[in-house]
Amino acid sequence: MNLIHTGPEARISTHSQAAERVAWVFYCIAAAGSTIGQIWVGVQTPPWPADLAWWWRAAMVTPFAAVIDLGGVVTSAFADARQRLGETAYGWRALSAGAVTTGVAINIIGHADVPYLAVVFGGLGVFAYSVWLLHSAARRRDALRAAGKLADTAPVYGLAQWRREPAVTRRARTLALASGYPLHESLDIARAQLRDERRRTALAQHVETLIRSRHADPVRAAIAATTLDIDAVAAALTAQSDVAGWARVINADLVPPPLPTADPHDNEPYTAPAVGPAMPPTDVLRRIPTNQTAYDRWRQLWTELATDPDIDLQTFAEQHGISLRQAQWIRSVGPTGLLNSPTPPAVRLAELARSNGHLASPATPAT
């Protein structure tokens, strides 16, 4: 049953076949031009008898000119066949290069009096041979790849990626060739591997230092550090590390101290500190409820959070039927002291403004 492929591979194969046909056309034209140039030189340069017609001269020179160009191709074909078998084929390749060099030299030297003809016919010979070499090399690689003797090509990462992350790109290319990862996935895996390796190397150095410090005798310390698989110990430490616990401890150290607030019901005047603690962002402050019931609910939740600072916010939010974002707001506002007063901050500010006369009456328009 014949299957008709219409995917990207089929289109690539079609384009490759079209390119090969065009390459053959260019090669044949260039090879014919090089041969014509050699025949031209053969007709004019040798000391032919004066009464010998030019077409007799061309007929006698043509086989030799054709053999020179054809010999370069034939010996190159033999070299290509031996290279497919894994040989270097230096002898065949040297014969091929020698034949082509002879043909190009005949064209250049024979037309030295006319630089245009020397460049055209010599260039055609070089061009024809270059096309043949590149074409045969491409077909050889395709044959080796089809036989499983050649690695697949790696993704093209681009010059900017190589310049920006040379180590990552080199590792990504190796991963793509070894495991078949696509471009972006190979880069992500390479970054993760290099990051883990750097962390594991640094940890291994500290582990070795710790192991050596447990022995006063430097010889025993060296034996212990050499006997143990330091990398394995570092990997086990990484796997057993309590990331969440350290995050909670560090977060507790980063909680700002409470901020004293002014309350209109207090008799003591409020004195602002010289340098106040960091306040929550403005968008979080706007979330503080102005409704007394909702505000009292926030105060109750903050009291529970303050008594157990290590509680997981997600668990806390689920226990009290609130969103995780709202629990984060309460934890951010609570340490500032804005939830200490029984009156919502917005209400307190409004009462302070009225008591200071700022809301007594609209300003008299200027005359």
Tab-separated table of C-alpha atoms in Angstrom:
chain	number	residue	atom	x	y	z
A	1	MET	CA	0.000	0.000	0.000
A	2	ASN	CA	1.501	3.293	-1.086
A	3	LEU	CA	1.210	6.212	1.286
A	4	ILE	CA	1.227	9.775	-0.004
A	5	HIS	CA	3.208	12.046	2.325
A	6	THR	CA	2.152	15.662	2.363
A	7	GLY	CA	3.860	16.795	5.563
A	8	PRO	CA	7.027	18.884	6.062
A	9	GLU	CA	9.320	15.915	5.339
A	10	ALA	CA	7.681	15.347	1.959
A	11	ARG	CA	8.036	19.042	1.082
A	12	ILE	CA	11.686	19.039	2.129
A	13	SER	CA	12.328	15.927	0.028
A	14	THR	CA	10.627	17.542	-2.974
A	15	HIS	CA	12.714	20.706	-2.595
A	16	SER	CA	15.894	18.617	-2.239
A	17	GLN	CA	15.168	16.706	-5.429
A	18	ALA	CA	14.487	19.927	-7.318
A	19	ALA	CA	17.742	21.427	-6.021
A	20	GLU	CA	19.653	18.323	-7.137
A	21	ARG	CA	18.226	18.553	-10.647
A	22	VAL	CA	19.176	22.227	-10.863
A	23	ALA	CA	22.658	21.379	-9.535
A	24	TRP	CA	23.127	18.810	-12.295
A	25	VAL	CA	22.137	21.395	-14.896
A	26	PHE	CA	24.632	23.927	-13.539
A	27	TYR	CA	27.351	21.286	-13.319
A	28	CYS	CA	26.852	20.117	-16.905
A	29	ILE	CA	26.923	23.693	-18.236
A	30	ALA	CA	30.043	24.591	-16.244
A	31	ALA	CA	31.833	21.349	-17.197
A	32	ALA	CA	30.965	21.904	-20.868
A	33	GLY	CA	32.327	25.462	-20.664
A	34	SER	CA	35.590	24.251	-19.103
A	35	THR	CA	35.967	21.579	-21.819
A	36	ILE	CA	35.295	24.107	-24.583
A	37	GLY	CA	37.990	26.366	-23.136
A	38	GLN	CA	40.518	23.528	-23.177
A	39	ILE	CA	39.587	22.608	-26.765
A	40	TRP	CA	40.043	26.255	-27.729
A	41	VAL	CA	43.528	26.254	-26.237
A	42	GLY	CA	44.284	22.928	-27.940
A	43	VAL	CA	43.256	24.279	-31.324
A	44	GLN	CA	45.404	27.450	-31.105
A	45	THR	CA	48.419	26.668	-28.938
A	46	PRO	CA	50.132	23.461	-30.219
A	47	PRO	CA	52.331	23.741	-33.360
A	48	TRP	CA	49.811	22.238	-35.782
A	49	PRO	CA	50.620	22.019	-39.506
A	50	ALA	CA	49.469	25.171	-41.238
A	51	ASP	CA	47.288	23.273	-43.747
A	52	LEU	CA	45.427	21.311	-41.002
A	53	ALA	CA	41.840	22.587	-40.672
A	54	TRP	CA	40.700	23.846	-37.286
A	55	TRP	CA	37.918	21.306	-37.018
A	56	TRP	CA	40.485	18.469	-37.407
A	57	ARG	CA	42.437	20.029	-34.602
A	58	ALA	CA	39.284	20.270	-32.447
A	59	ALA	CA	38.385	16.659	-33.183
A	60	MET	CA	41.813	15.437	-32.075
A	61	VAL	CA	41.917	17.643	-28.958
A	62	THR	CA	38.367	17.009	-27.730
A	63	PRO	CA	38.943	13.472	-26.324
A	64	PHE	CA	41.923	14.634	-24.270
A	65	ALA	CA	40.093	17.701	-22.953
A	66	ALA	CA	37.061	15.617	-22.055
A	67	VAL	CA	39.223	13.001	-20.335
A	68	ILE	CA	40.808	15.631	-18.094
A	69	ASP	CA	37.445	16.918	-16.785
A	70	LEU	CA	35.883	13.454	-16.783
A	71	GLY	CA	38.893	12.027	-14.975
A	72	GLY	CA	38.430	14.504	-12.160
A	73	VAL	CA	34.803	13.439	-11.792
A	74	VAL	CA	35.458	9.698	-12.052
A	75	THR	CA	38.239	9.688	-9.479
A	76	SER	CA	36.092	11.864	-7.188
A	77	ALA	CA	33.241	9.345	-7.544
A	78	PHE	CA	35.603	6.528	-6.533
A	79	ALA	CA	36.727	8.582	-3.540
A	80	ASP	CA	33.105	9.195	-2.551
A	81	ALA	CA	32.297	5.490	-2.732
A	82	ARG	CA	35.264	4.554	-0.546
A	83	GLN	CA	34.414	7.302	1.961
A	84	ARG	CA	30.927	5.863	2.349
A	85	LEU	CA	32.632	2.659	3.506
A	86	GLY	CA	34.583	4.589	6.129
A	87	GLU	CA	37.863	4.961	4.263
A	88	THR	CA	39.767	8.212	3.801
A	89	ALA	CA	40.416	7.628	0.050
A	90	TYR	CA	43.289	10.097	-0.031
A	91	GLY	CA	44.703	8.622	-3.245
A	92	TRP	CA	41.478	8.979	-5.232
A	93	ARG	CA	40.943	12.450	-3.895
A	94	ALA	CA	44.479	13.508	-4.822
A	95	LEU	CA	44.023	12.173	-8.388
A	96	SER	CA	40.723	14.031	-8.699
A	97	ALA	CA	42.196	17.313	-7.484
A	98	GLY	CA	45.184	16.874	-9.807
A	99	ALA	CA	43.010	16.310	-12.892
A	100	VAL	CA	40.864	19.348	-12.188
A	101	THR	CA	43.919	21.501	-11.429
A	102	THR	CA	45.397	20.507	-14.782
A	103	GLY	CA	42.221	21.494	-16.629
A	104	VAL	CA	41.976	24.845	-14.840
A	105	ALA	CA	45.664	25.572	-15.449
A	106	ILE	CA	45.275	24.847	-19.186
A	107	ASN	CA	42.404	27.332	-19.408
A	108	ILE	CA	44.151	30.063	-17.425
A	109	ILE	CA	47.574	29.742	-19.039
A	110	GLY	CA	46.227	29.126	-22.538
A	111	HIS	CA	44.041	32.250	-22.422
A	112	ALA	CA	46.519	34.417	-20.536
A	113	ASP	CA	46.575	36.915	-23.393
A	114	VAL	CA	42.815	37.479	-22.934
A	115	PRO	CA	42.132	37.846	-19.182
A	116	TYR	CA	38.367	37.649	-19.695
A	117	LEU	CA	38.581	34.214	-21.332
A	118	ALA	CA	41.092	33.009	-18.734
A	119	VAL	CA	38.788	33.998	-15.877
A	120	VAL	CA	35.634	32.637	-17.529
A	121	PHE	CA	36.962	29.230	-18.601
A	122	GLY	CA	39.127	28.768	-15.485
A	123	GLY	CA	36.271	29.835	-13.236
A	124	LEU	CA	33.884	27.434	-14.957
A	125	GLY	CA	36.233	24.555	-14.224
A	126	VAL	CA	36.542	25.506	-10.539
A	127	PHE	CA	32.794	26.053	-10.274
A	128	ALA	CA	31.940	22.712	-11.897
A	129	TYR	CA	34.309	20.813	-9.629
A	130	SER	CA	33.052	22.638	-6.505
A	131	VAL	CA	29.431	21.854	-7.352
A	132	TRP	CA	30.350	18.210	-7.903
A	133	LEU	CA	32.215	17.945	-4.584
A	134	LEU	CA	29.452	19.619	-2.582
A	135	HIS	CA	26.742	17.560	-4.288
A	136	SER	CA	28.560	14.256	-3.784
A	137	ALA	CA	29.325	15.139	-0.140
A	138	ALA	CA	25.656	15.898	0.500
A	139	ARG	CA	24.555	12.607	-1.093
A	140	ARG	CA	27.199	10.745	0.926
A	141	ARG	CA	25.935	12.250	4.188
A	142	ASP	CA	22.338	11.392	3.285
A	143	ALA	CA	23.344	7.791	2.573
A	144	LEU	CA	25.291	7.499	5.819
A	145	ARG	CA	22.438	9.048	7.801
A	146	ALA	CA	19.930	6.656	6.210
A	147	ALA	CA	22.193	3.735	7.170
A	148	GLY	CA	22.432	4.988	10.774
A	149	LYS	CA	26.133	5.765	10.489
A	150	LEU	CA	25.793	9.528	10.870
A	151	ALA	CA	24.302	11.558	13.700
A	152	ASP	CA	21.228	13.669	13.105
A	153	THR	CA	21.689	17.377	12.664
A	154	ALA	CA	21.288	19.599	15.709
A	155	PRO	CA	18.823	22.515	15.825
A	156	VAL	CA	20.032	25.884	14.575
A	157	TYR	CA	20.433	28.096	17.654
A	158	GLY	CA	21.551	31.242	15.879
A	159	LEU	CA	24.547	33.503	16.341
A	160	ALA	CA	22.843	35.654	19.002
A	161	GLN	CA	22.129	32.619	21.193
A	162	TRP	CA	25.705	31.355	20.836
A	163	ARG	CA	27.079	34.792	21.757
A	164	ARG	CA	24.717	35.241	24.722
A	165	GLU	CA	24.984	31.767	26.293
A	166	PRO	CA	27.876	29.798	24.768
A	167	ALA	CA	28.063	27.164	27.526
A	168	VAL	CA	24.285	26.643	27.583
A	169	THR	CA	24.086	26.429	23.800
A	170	ARG	CA	26.957	23.932	23.643
A	171	ARG	CA	25.247	21.719	26.231
A	172	ALA	CA	21.868	22.102	24.490
A	173	ARG	CA	23.374	21.027	21.161
A	174	THR	CA	24.852	17.918	22.783
A	175	LEU	CA	21.507	17.070	24.400
A	176	ALA	CA	19.648	17.576	21.130
A	177	LEU	CA	22.016	15.247	19.275
A	178	ALA	CA	22.017	12.612	22.016
A	179	SER	CA	18.329	12.590	22.995
A	180	GLY	CA	16.532	14.317	20.136
A	181	TYR	CA	15.290	17.302	22.134
A	182	PRO	CA	13.860	20.221	20.109
A	183	LEU	CA	15.445	23.653	20.189
A	184	HIS	CA	13.712	25.371	23.115
A	185	GLU	CA	13.426	22.238	25.264
A	186	SER	CA	17.131	21.485	24.844
A	187	LEU	CA	17.983	25.029	25.980
A	188	ASP	CA	15.748	24.750	29.062
A	189	ILE	CA	17.216	21.373	30.053
A	190	ALA	CA	20.764	22.648	29.474
A	191	ARG	CA	20.170	25.671	31.718
A	192	ALA	CA	18.712	23.456	34.457
A	193	GLN	CA	21.605	20.981	34.250
A	194	LEU	CA	24.288	23.660	34.396
A	195	ARG	CA	22.518	25.400	37.282
A	196	ASP	CA	22.272	22.125	39.240
A	197	GLU	CA	25.894	21.288	38.503
A	198	ARG	CA	27.112	24.655	39.800
A	199	ARG	CA	25.047	24.321	42.964
A	200	ARG	CA	26.134	20.705	43.490
A	201	THR	CA	29.804	21.611	42.961
A	202	ALA	CA	29.645	24.421	45.521
A	203	LEU	CA	27.816	22.164	47.978
A	204	ALA	CA	30.340	19.366	47.448
A	205	GLN	CA	33.176	21.738	48.361
A	206	HIS	CA	31.450	22.684	51.621
A	207	VAL	CA	30.695	19.026	52.405
A	208	GLU	CA	34.336	18.111	51.875
A	209	THR	CA	35.428	20.974	54.134
A	210	LEU	CA	33.001	19.773	56.826
A	211	ILE	CA	34.187	16.169	56.581
A	212	ARG	CA	37.827	17.208	56.849
A	213	SER	CA	37.061	19.395	59.877
A	214	ARG	CA	35.780	16.355	61.800
A	215	HIS	CA	39.265	14.842	61.912
A	216	ALA	CA	42.220	16.414	63.675
A	217	ASP	CA	44.644	14.157	61.835
A	218	PRO	CA	45.067	15.532	58.283
A	219	VAL	CA	45.759	12.027	56.926
A	220	ARG	CA	42.495	10.634	58.312
A	221	ALA	CA	40.692	13.723	57.072
A	222	ALA	CA	42.066	13.187	53.582
A	223	ILE	CA	41.111	9.479	53.675
A	224	ALA	CA	37.569	10.290	54.771
A	225	ALA	CA	37.119	13.004	52.140
A	226	THR	CA	38.574	10.785	49.415
A	227	THR	CA	36.679	7.626	50.355
A	228	LEU	CA	33.254	9.226	50.450
A	229	ASP	CA	31.435	10.072	47.239
A	230	ILE	CA	31.176	13.792	47.916
A	231	ASP	CA	28.904	14.385	44.927
A	232	ALA	CA	26.517	11.671	46.120
A	233	VAL	CA	26.418	13.215	49.608
A	234	ALA	CA	25.686	16.633	48.060
A	235	ALA	CA	22.901	15.154	45.937
A	236	ALA	CA	21.366	13.413	48.973
A	237	LEU	CA	21.505	16.648	50.967
A	238	THR	CA	19.759	18.489	48.167
A	239	ALA	CA	17.012	15.849	48.016
A	240	GLN	CA	16.448	15.932	51.792
A	241	SER	CA	16.593	19.714	52.253
A	242	ASP	CA	13.507	21.358	53.792
A	243	VAL	CA	12.945	24.152	51.303
A	244	ALA	CA	9.535	25.130	52.690
A	245	GLY	CA	10.862	25.254	56.265
A	246	TRP	CA	13.725	27.553	55.348
A	247	ALA	CA	11.353	29.766	53.387
A	248	ARG	CA	9.098	30.136	56.452
A	249	VAL	CA	12.053	30.949	58.713
A	250	ILE	CA	13.447	33.545	56.334
A	251	ASN	CA	10.011	35.069	55.770
A	252	ALA	CA	9.519	35.401	59.534
A	253	ASP	CA	12.787	37.339	59.760
A	254	LEU	CA	11.647	39.660	56.969
A	255	VAL	CA	8.335	40.671	58.645
A	256	PRO	CA	8.571	44.426	59.457
A	257	PRO	CA	8.020	45.687	63.028
A	258	PRO	CA	4.556	47.066	63.910
A	259	LEU	CA	3.790	50.694	63.144
A	260	PRO	CA	2.105	52.736	65.908
A	261	THR	CA	-1.084	54.428	64.700
A	262	ALA	CA	-3.083	57.414	65.839
A	263	ASP	CA	-6.476	56.725	67.408
A	264	PRO	CA	-8.952	59.628	68.046
A	265	HIS	CA	-10.144	57.832	71.176
A	266	ASP	CA	-6.666	57.868	72.726
A	267	ASN	CA	-5.732	60.711	75.055
A	268	GLU	CA	-2.007	60.403	74.394
A	269	PRO	CA	-0.791	62.388	71.366
A	270	TYR	CA	0.814	60.402	68.585
A	271	THR	CA	4.435	61.133	67.735
A	272	ALA	CA	5.642	59.828	64.417
A	273	PRO	CA	8.893	57.873	64.577
A	274	ALA	CA	11.967	59.299	62.898
A	275	VAL	CA	12.175	56.346	60.493
A	276	GLY	CA	9.027	54.266	60.171
A	277	PRO	CA	8.896	50.607	59.093
A	278	ALA	CA	8.035	49.712	55.530
A	279	MET	CA	4.338	49.968	54.763
A	280	PRO	CA	2.431	47.610	52.478
A	281	PRO	CA	1.890	48.721	48.869
A	282	THR	CA	-0.851	51.271	48.263
A	283	ASP	CA	-3.075	48.754	46.475
A	284	VAL	CA	-2.918	46.511	49.586
A	285	LEU	CA	-3.768	49.428	51.930
A	286	ARG	CA	-6.824	50.187	49.813
A	287	ARG	CA	-8.052	46.662	50.511
A	288	ILE	CA	-8.484	47.344	54.260
A	289	PRO	CA	-12.268	47.223	54.850
A	290	THR	CA	-14.104	50.417	55.818
A	291	ASN	CA	-17.128	48.421	56.914
A	292	GLN	CA	-16.956	47.712	60.643
A	293	THR	CA	-18.062	44.075	60.352
A	294	ALA	CA	-15.568	43.248	57.620
A	295	TYR	CA	-12.852	45.126	59.493
A	296	ASP	CA	-13.551	43.164	62.686
A	297	ARG	CA	-13.284	39.966	60.629
A	298	TRP	CA	-9.829	41.065	59.397
A	299	ARG	CA	-8.739	41.807	62.965
A	300	GLN	CA	-9.896	38.356	64.114
A	301	LEU	CA	-8.033	36.625	61.285
A	302	TRP	CA	-4.878	38.658	61.957
A	303	THR	CA	-4.974	37.655	65.630
A	304	GLU	CA	-4.929	33.999	64.587
A	305	LEU	CA	-2.135	34.608	62.075
A	306	ALA	CA	-0.056	36.481	64.651
A	307	THR	CA	-0.296	33.615	67.138
A	308	ASP	CA	0.909	31.096	64.560
A	309	PRO	CA	3.260	32.892	62.091
A	310	ASP	CA	4.482	29.610	60.568
A	311	ILE	CA	1.044	28.490	59.410
A	312	ASP	CA	0.674	27.868	55.693
A	313	LEU	CA	-1.420	30.653	54.135
A	314	GLN	CA	-3.163	28.298	51.722
A	315	THR	CA	-4.277	26.060	54.582
A	316	PHE	CA	-5.299	29.096	56.634
A	317	ALA	CA	-7.386	30.491	53.767
A	318	GLU	CA	-9.160	27.170	53.237
A	319	GLN	CA	-9.920	26.843	56.971
A	320	HIS	CA	-11.597	30.265	57.113
A	321	GLY	CA	-13.256	30.265	53.708
A	322	ILE	CA	-11.272	33.158	52.245
A	323	SER	CA	-9.023	33.459	49.219
A	324	LEU	CA	-5.275	33.049	49.382
A	325	ARG	CA	-4.864	36.613	48.121
A	326	GLN	CA	-6.984	37.971	51.000
A	327	ALA	CA	-4.914	35.980	53.511
A	328	GLN	CA	-1.758	37.505	52.014
A	329	TRP	CA	-3.253	41.010	52.352
A	330	ILE	CA	-4.073	40.432	56.032
A	331	ARG	CA	-0.580	39.130	56.749
A	332	SER	CA	0.949	42.139	54.945
A	333	VAL	CA	-1.176	44.740	56.780
A	334	GLY	CA	-1.237	43.171	60.246
A	335	PRO	CA	2.394	43.821	61.299
A	336	THR	CA	2.037	47.534	60.474
A	337	GLY	CA	-0.426	48.023	63.352
A	338	LEU	CA	-3.249	49.226	61.101
A	339	LEU	CA	-5.461	46.436	62.478
A	340	ASN	CA	-4.771	47.183	66.158
A	341	SER	CA	-7.486	49.792	66.600
A	342	PRO	CA	-11.164	48.731	66.849
A	343	THR	CA	-11.992	51.455	64.309
A	344	PRO	CA	-11.143	51.067	60.601
A	345	PRO	CA	-8.249	53.317	59.500
A	346	ALA	CA	-10.368	55.172	56.948
A	347	VAL	CA	-12.964	56.006	59.602
A	348	ARG	CA	-10.248	57.163	62.005
A	349	LEU	CA	-8.741	59.441	59.375
A	350	ALA	CA	-12.150	60.944	58.609
A	351	GLU	CA	-12.757	61.627	62.314
A	352	LEU	CA	-9.325	63.227	62.652
A	353	ALA	CA	-10.019	65.457	59.660
A	354	ARG	CA	-13.373	66.602	61.100
A	355	SER	CA	-11.888	67.213	64.544
A	356	ASN	CA	-9.171	69.422	62.990
A	357	GLY	CA	-11.746	71.462	61.055
A	358	HIS	CA	-10.685	70.327	57.594
A	359	LEU	CA	-14.232	69.270	56.677
A	360	ALA	CA	-16.130	72.163	58.276
A	361	SER	CA	-17.268	74.071	55.176
A	362	PRO	CA	-16.214	74.632	51.570
A	363	ALA	CA	-13.645	77.346	50.987
A	364	THR	CA	-14.879	80.837	50.220
A	365	PRO	CA	-14.249	81.640	46.553
A	366	ALA	CA	-11.648	84.256	45.869
A	367	THR	CA	-12.854	87.751	45.064
